[in-house]
């Protein structure tokens, strides 16, 4: 058990990845000798090219051909070291972050998530460690392109989910209802990674973290379909720089900074809701999801940024997508519509609409080729400034494999 | 004329018999049998339970023994028939279902073997193991055939 806790420590503090792998192999070795079980590994990769057809940028796709935007390689590791316990993790190397403000290409191998799984019986299980934030149908396998029919959820909708993973605990309880299964999941945790906002940095405000995450998901799964709802609340905390501390001290009575060079304060309370439905049966495919992110209390943030609307950092943003297609043997033509409305959020005033036409081709059991034509329209403005309408067209093509 | 009619009806009957025979032998050739590790102490299983086992919804035998599901690879006619009749999915749907479970850490897909013989060796030595094979003629130590209810 000590080795497992060691692994989680490594994950939490981001120590070098080879130590993590060694930890896994070590546990795998223990498992093999003690319980005649093995370390299981499975990989996935996506190799994509993209190019803007209109010259204008569309969600990070620029006028020059790019081969990094959607390209990634990952390794999924699992060690069953007892009948009820397993350590499961994912290493990921990708060509860019999903947010447009941080599209740096580093190709570093990251420990994406890593948790200890305890399965008490067929109904109840616990996960402890770093796990994916379950906001959306595809959230928990979003990097595995071969697991869903389209290339990916458009960035303007994906950004409605403020974080990808969190450190904490989650409990799952499954109740069979005839041939269907009702799953209830409750979670709690924190995210230590700095959150980058699409609206860009606010002067003097940095190191935004999401704390006190509580919430749950409710899903009903049947033969070929899934209905899923989620509600999660969290606190957004930020560190305020020395430059604005003086004004904070003046305005907020009782704030004592002492020798600190910054002050960490709760600047907003976030509520995240999503409702999704998936159907994949009788050759007909449908994925649809609607999401809302709502800032509940941004009073403190209003002190350090006068740009905010109604004193809130993030008031409300909403959006969703719908994908529909029909399987004709190995070929699946599909259409995707997506829309996000950030017009009521504090710093940005954007409405994005995107249409995409794509073809998914099952090359092999473990390989899927995909090509997509995208057309996006944006109405962008800042504060009360005049809104600017823009259109962009792009193509994305590549292959998803599992191994 | 009557003789001709009689000959034709006999010929049609013979053709029908031949079709039925070939269809039934094709079906028999793709028949599946369920084997389990003998220590599990069970002799029958329902189709519903088999479906839950092969979809990873039922993970334990009794309280604490982990189920280890297996079959001879996806493309074998026996496995295809089992997935179709018991799991009610096409091989592609089955593959996609398990891919999602696997990469979210929710379960391990059935172990695949290249032959009945390899599968039987695995089931015979692994407590909690269950497998689908194409014949009921094997008599190996450590395995038991289950009656499907």
Short mmCIF file of N, CA and C in Angstrom, two decimals, chain A residues 40 42-44 76 78 80 83-84 88 90 113 115 117 119-122 127 140-141 144 146-147 179 181 221 223-224 278 280-282 287 327 362 365-366 368 402, chain B residues 51-52 55 57-66 68 74-75 87-89 92-93 95-97 99-109 111-112 125-127:
data_model
loop_
_atom_site.label_atom_id
_atom_site.label_comp_id
_atom_site.label_asym_id
_atom_site.label_seq_id
_atom_site.Cartn_x
_atom_site.Cartn_y
_atom_site.Cartn_z
N UNK A 40 -1.81 -4.22 -16.64
CA UNK A 40 -2.42 -4.12 -17.97
C UNK A 40 -2.10 -2.76 -18.55
N UNK A 42 -2.80 -0.23 -22.10
CA UNK A 42 -3.46 -0.04 -23.39
C UNK A 42 -3.14 1.38 -23.85
N UNK A 43 -2.88 1.49 -25.13
CA UNK A 43 -2.51 2.81 -25.63
C UNK A 43 -3.52 3.35 -26.62
N UNK A 44 -3.44 4.65 -26.83
CA UNK A 44 -4.27 5.28 -27.86
C UNK A 44 -3.49 6.43 -28.48
N UNK A 76 -2.64 4.02 -21.05
CA UNK A 76 -3.52 3.75 -19.93
C UNK A 76 -2.97 2.54 -19.18
N UNK A 78 -3.08 -0.09 -15.75
CA UNK A 78 -3.95 -0.58 -14.68
C UNK A 78 -3.27 -1.75 -13.97
N UNK A 80 -4.19 -4.46 -11.08
CA UNK A 80 -5.16 -5.06 -10.14
C UNK A 80 -4.35 -5.79 -9.09
N UNK A 83 -8.39 -8.42 -5.40
CA UNK A 83 -9.68 -8.59 -6.08
C UNK A 83 -10.52 -7.32 -6.05
N UNK A 84 -10.38 -6.54 -4.97
CA UNK A 84 -11.22 -5.34 -4.84
C UNK A 84 -10.49 -4.03 -5.13
N UNK A 88 -5.15 2.82 -11.28
CA UNK A 88 -5.37 3.09 -12.70
C UNK A 88 -4.89 4.50 -13.02
N UNK A 90 -3.31 7.36 -16.37
CA UNK A 90 -3.13 7.64 -17.80
C UNK A 90 -1.99 8.63 -18.00
N UNK A 113 -4.14 11.54 -15.21
CA UNK A 113 -4.91 11.18 -14.02
C UNK A 113 -4.39 9.86 -13.47
N UNK A 115 -5.66 7.18 -10.16
CA UNK A 115 -6.45 6.99 -8.94
C UNK A 115 -6.43 5.55 -8.47
N UNK A 117 -8.70 2.58 -7.17
CA UNK A 117 -10.10 2.17 -7.29
C UNK A 117 -10.40 1.06 -6.28
N UNK A 119 -13.48 -1.44 -5.39
CA UNK A 119 -14.82 -1.93 -5.78
C UNK A 119 -15.30 -2.88 -4.69
N UNK A 120 -16.23 -2.40 -3.88
CA UNK A 120 -16.72 -3.21 -2.76
C UNK A 120 -17.54 -4.40 -3.26
N UNK A 121 -18.35 -4.16 -4.27
CA UNK A 121 -19.19 -5.21 -4.87
C UNK A 121 -19.62 -4.72 -6.25
N UNK A 122 -20.64 -5.35 -6.83
CA UNK A 122 -21.07 -4.94 -8.17
C UNK A 122 -21.72 -3.56 -8.19
N UNK A 127 -13.26 5.98 -5.78
CA UNK A 127 -12.03 6.36 -6.47
C UNK A 127 -11.35 7.42 -5.63
N UNK A 140 -14.92 11.62 -19.64
CA UNK A 140 -13.99 10.68 -19.05
C UNK A 140 -13.20 9.86 -20.07
N UNK A 141 -13.49 10.07 -21.37
CA UNK A 141 -12.63 9.43 -22.38
C UNK A 141 -12.36 10.43 -23.51
N UNK A 144 -9.44 9.91 -25.94
CA UNK A 144 -9.41 8.68 -26.75
C UNK A 144 -10.35 8.87 -27.94
N UNK A 146 -10.81 7.32 -30.59
CA UNK A 146 -11.45 6.12 -31.12
C UNK A 146 -12.69 5.72 -30.32
N UNK A 147 -12.92 6.39 -29.20
CA UNK A 147 -14.06 6.02 -28.35
C UNK A 147 -15.34 6.79 -28.69
N UNK A 179 -33.58 -3.78 -17.40
CA UNK A 179 -32.37 -3.95 -18.20
C UNK A 179 -31.49 -2.69 -18.18
N UNK A 181 -29.43 0.56 -16.00
CA UNK A 181 -28.68 0.77 -14.76
C UNK A 181 -28.69 2.26 -14.43
N UNK A 221 -28.36 4.22 -17.94
CA UNK A 221 -27.78 3.59 -19.12
C UNK A 221 -28.57 2.35 -19.50
N UNK A 223 -29.48 -0.38 -23.14
CA UNK A 223 -28.83 -1.03 -24.25
C UNK A 223 -28.70 -0.05 -25.43
N UNK A 224 -27.54 0.59 -25.56
CA UNK A 224 -27.29 1.52 -26.66
C UNK A 224 -27.63 2.97 -26.39
N UNK A 278 -27.09 10.22 -25.21
CA UNK A 278 -26.34 9.53 -26.25
C UNK A 278 -27.15 8.33 -26.73
N UNK A 280 -26.70 5.12 -29.62
CA UNK A 280 -25.88 4.47 -30.64
C UNK A 280 -26.43 3.05 -30.82
N UNK A 281 -27.47 2.94 -31.61
CA UNK A 281 -28.14 1.66 -31.81
C UNK A 281 -28.89 1.69 -33.13
N UNK A 282 -29.11 0.54 -33.71
CA UNK A 282 -29.78 0.41 -35.01
C UNK A 282 -29.13 1.33 -36.05
N UNK A 287 -25.44 12.21 -30.31
CA UNK A 287 -24.81 12.69 -29.08
C UNK A 287 -25.30 14.12 -28.91
N UNK A 327 -24.75 4.98 -39.48
CA UNK A 327 -23.70 4.04 -39.87
C UNK A 327 -24.10 3.27 -41.12
N UNK A 362 -14.24 3.32 -40.44
CA UNK A 362 -13.62 2.26 -39.64
C UNK A 362 -12.60 1.52 -40.51
N UNK A 365 -10.30 -2.79 -36.92
CA UNK A 365 -10.92 -2.90 -35.60
C UNK A 365 -10.38 -1.81 -34.66
N UNK A 366 -9.10 -1.51 -34.81
CA UNK A 366 -8.47 -0.58 -33.87
C UNK A 366 -8.07 0.75 -34.50
N UNK A 368 -9.58 4.26 -36.76
CA UNK A 368 -10.70 5.00 -37.37
C UNK A 368 -10.15 6.26 -38.03
N UNK A 402 -6.15 2.68 -31.39
CA UNK A 402 -5.93 2.13 -30.04
C UNK A 402 -5.00 0.92 -30.19
N UNK B 51 -24.78 -12.17 -19.84
CA UNK B 51 -24.73 -10.85 -20.47
C UNK B 51 -24.09 -9.84 -19.51
N UNK B 52 -24.50 -9.87 -18.25
CA UNK B 52 -23.96 -8.93 -17.27
C UNK B 52 -22.46 -9.15 -17.05
N UNK B 55 -20.54 -7.81 -20.07
CA UNK B 55 -20.60 -6.35 -20.21
C UNK B 55 -19.94 -5.67 -18.99
N UNK B 57 -20.86 -5.66 -15.97
CA UNK B 57 -21.77 -5.12 -14.97
C UNK B 57 -21.75 -5.97 -13.71
N UNK B 58 -21.49 -7.24 -13.90
CA UNK B 58 -21.32 -8.14 -12.76
C UNK B 58 -19.83 -8.45 -12.69
N UNK B 59 -19.20 -8.04 -11.60
CA UNK B 59 -17.74 -8.16 -11.52
C UNK B 59 -17.27 -9.19 -10.51
N UNK B 60 -18.18 -9.66 -9.67
CA UNK B 60 -17.77 -10.59 -8.62
C UNK B 60 -18.66 -11.83 -8.60
N UNK B 61 -18.03 -12.96 -8.28
CA UNK B 61 -18.77 -14.19 -7.99
C UNK B 61 -19.02 -14.14 -6.49
N UNK B 62 -20.22 -14.21 -6.08
CA UNK B 62 -20.50 -14.13 -4.64
C UNK B 62 -20.02 -12.80 -4.11
N UNK B 63 -19.26 -12.82 -3.00
CA UNK B 63 -18.89 -11.56 -2.37
C UNK B 63 -17.58 -10.98 -2.88
N UNK B 64 -16.57 -11.82 -3.01
CA UNK B 64 -15.24 -11.23 -3.21
C UNK B 64 -14.39 -11.80 -4.33
N UNK B 65 -14.89 -12.80 -5.03
CA UNK B 65 -14.02 -13.38 -6.08
C UNK B 65 -14.25 -12.65 -7.38
N UNK B 66 -13.20 -12.04 -7.90
CA UNK B 66 -13.29 -11.25 -9.13
C UNK B 66 -13.54 -12.16 -10.33
N UNK B 68 -13.20 -13.23 -14.11
CA UNK B 68 -12.26 -13.03 -15.21
C UNK B 68 -12.89 -13.60 -16.48
N UNK B 74 -12.45 -12.04 -31.08
CA UNK B 74 -13.66 -11.42 -31.59
C UNK B 74 -14.20 -11.96 -32.91
N UNK B 75 -13.27 -12.32 -33.79
CA UNK B 75 -13.70 -12.67 -35.14
C UNK B 75 -14.09 -14.13 -35.30
N UNK B 87 -25.24 -11.21 -25.63
CA UNK B 87 -24.94 -9.82 -25.24
C UNK B 87 -25.83 -8.84 -26.02
N UNK B 88 -26.44 -9.30 -27.10
CA UNK B 88 -27.31 -8.48 -27.95
C UNK B 88 -26.59 -7.27 -28.55
N UNK B 89 -25.36 -7.48 -28.98
CA UNK B 89 -24.62 -6.41 -29.65
C UNK B 89 -23.91 -6.98 -30.87
N UNK B 92 -18.78 -4.86 -33.43
CA UNK B 92 -18.31 -3.46 -33.40
C UNK B 92 -18.87 -2.71 -32.20
N UNK B 93 -20.17 -2.91 -31.92
CA UNK B 93 -20.78 -2.25 -30.76
C UNK B 93 -20.13 -2.73 -29.46
N UNK B 95 -17.10 -3.88 -29.14
CA UNK B 95 -15.75 -3.31 -29.11
C UNK B 95 -15.79 -1.86 -28.61
N UNK B 96 -16.73 -1.08 -29.14
CA UNK B 96 -16.83 0.33 -28.74
C UNK B 96 -17.22 0.46 -27.27
N UNK B 97 -18.15 -0.40 -26.86
CA UNK B 97 -18.61 -0.40 -25.46
C UNK B 97 -17.43 -0.61 -24.52
N UNK B 99 -14.21 -0.31 -25.19
CA UNK B 99 -13.17 0.71 -25.35
C UNK B 99 -13.43 1.86 -24.39
N UNK B 100 -14.70 2.27 -24.30
CA UNK B 100 -15.05 3.38 -23.40
C UNK B 100 -14.83 2.97 -21.94
N UNK B 101 -15.21 1.77 -21.59
CA UNK B 101 -15.04 1.30 -20.22
C UNK B 101 -13.56 1.19 -19.85
N UNK B 102 -12.80 0.66 -20.80
CA UNK B 102 -11.37 0.44 -20.57
C UNK B 102 -10.63 1.76 -20.31
N UNK B 103 -10.86 2.75 -21.19
CA UNK B 103 -10.09 3.98 -21.09
C UNK B 103 -10.61 4.95 -20.03
N UNK B 104 -11.69 4.60 -19.35
CA UNK B 104 -12.12 5.42 -18.22
C UNK B 104 -11.77 4.71 -16.91
N UNK B 105 -11.14 3.56 -17.02
CA UNK B 105 -10.77 2.82 -15.82
C UNK B 105 -11.93 2.09 -15.19
N UNK B 106 -13.03 1.91 -15.95
CA UNK B 106 -14.22 1.27 -15.38
C UNK B 106 -14.22 -0.25 -15.49
N UNK B 107 -13.26 -0.80 -16.19
CA UNK B 107 -13.24 -2.27 -16.30
C UNK B 107 -12.27 -2.75 -17.35
N UNK B 108 -12.02 -4.04 -17.29
CA UNK B 108 -11.13 -4.67 -18.29
C UNK B 108 -11.96 -5.53 -19.22
N UNK B 109 -11.76 -5.42 -20.53
CA UNK B 109 -12.55 -6.22 -21.47
C UNK B 109 -12.23 -7.70 -21.36
N UNK B 111 -10.75 -11.24 -21.79
CA UNK B 111 -9.44 -11.66 -22.26
C UNK B 111 -9.63 -12.48 -23.54
N UNK B 112 -8.78 -12.20 -24.55
CA UNK B 112 -8.93 -12.92 -25.83
C UNK B 112 -7.86 -13.99 -25.98
N UNK B 125 -6.70 -22.72 -14.64
CA UNK B 125 -5.77 -22.32 -13.57
C UNK B 125 -6.14 -20.98 -12.90
N UNK B 126 -7.19 -20.31 -13.40
CA UNK B 126 -7.53 -18.99 -12.84
C UNK B 126 -8.85 -19.04 -12.08
N UNK B 127 -8.78 -18.79 -10.79
CA UNK B 127 -10.01 -18.77 -9.98
C UNK B 127 -10.86 -17.59 -10.44
#
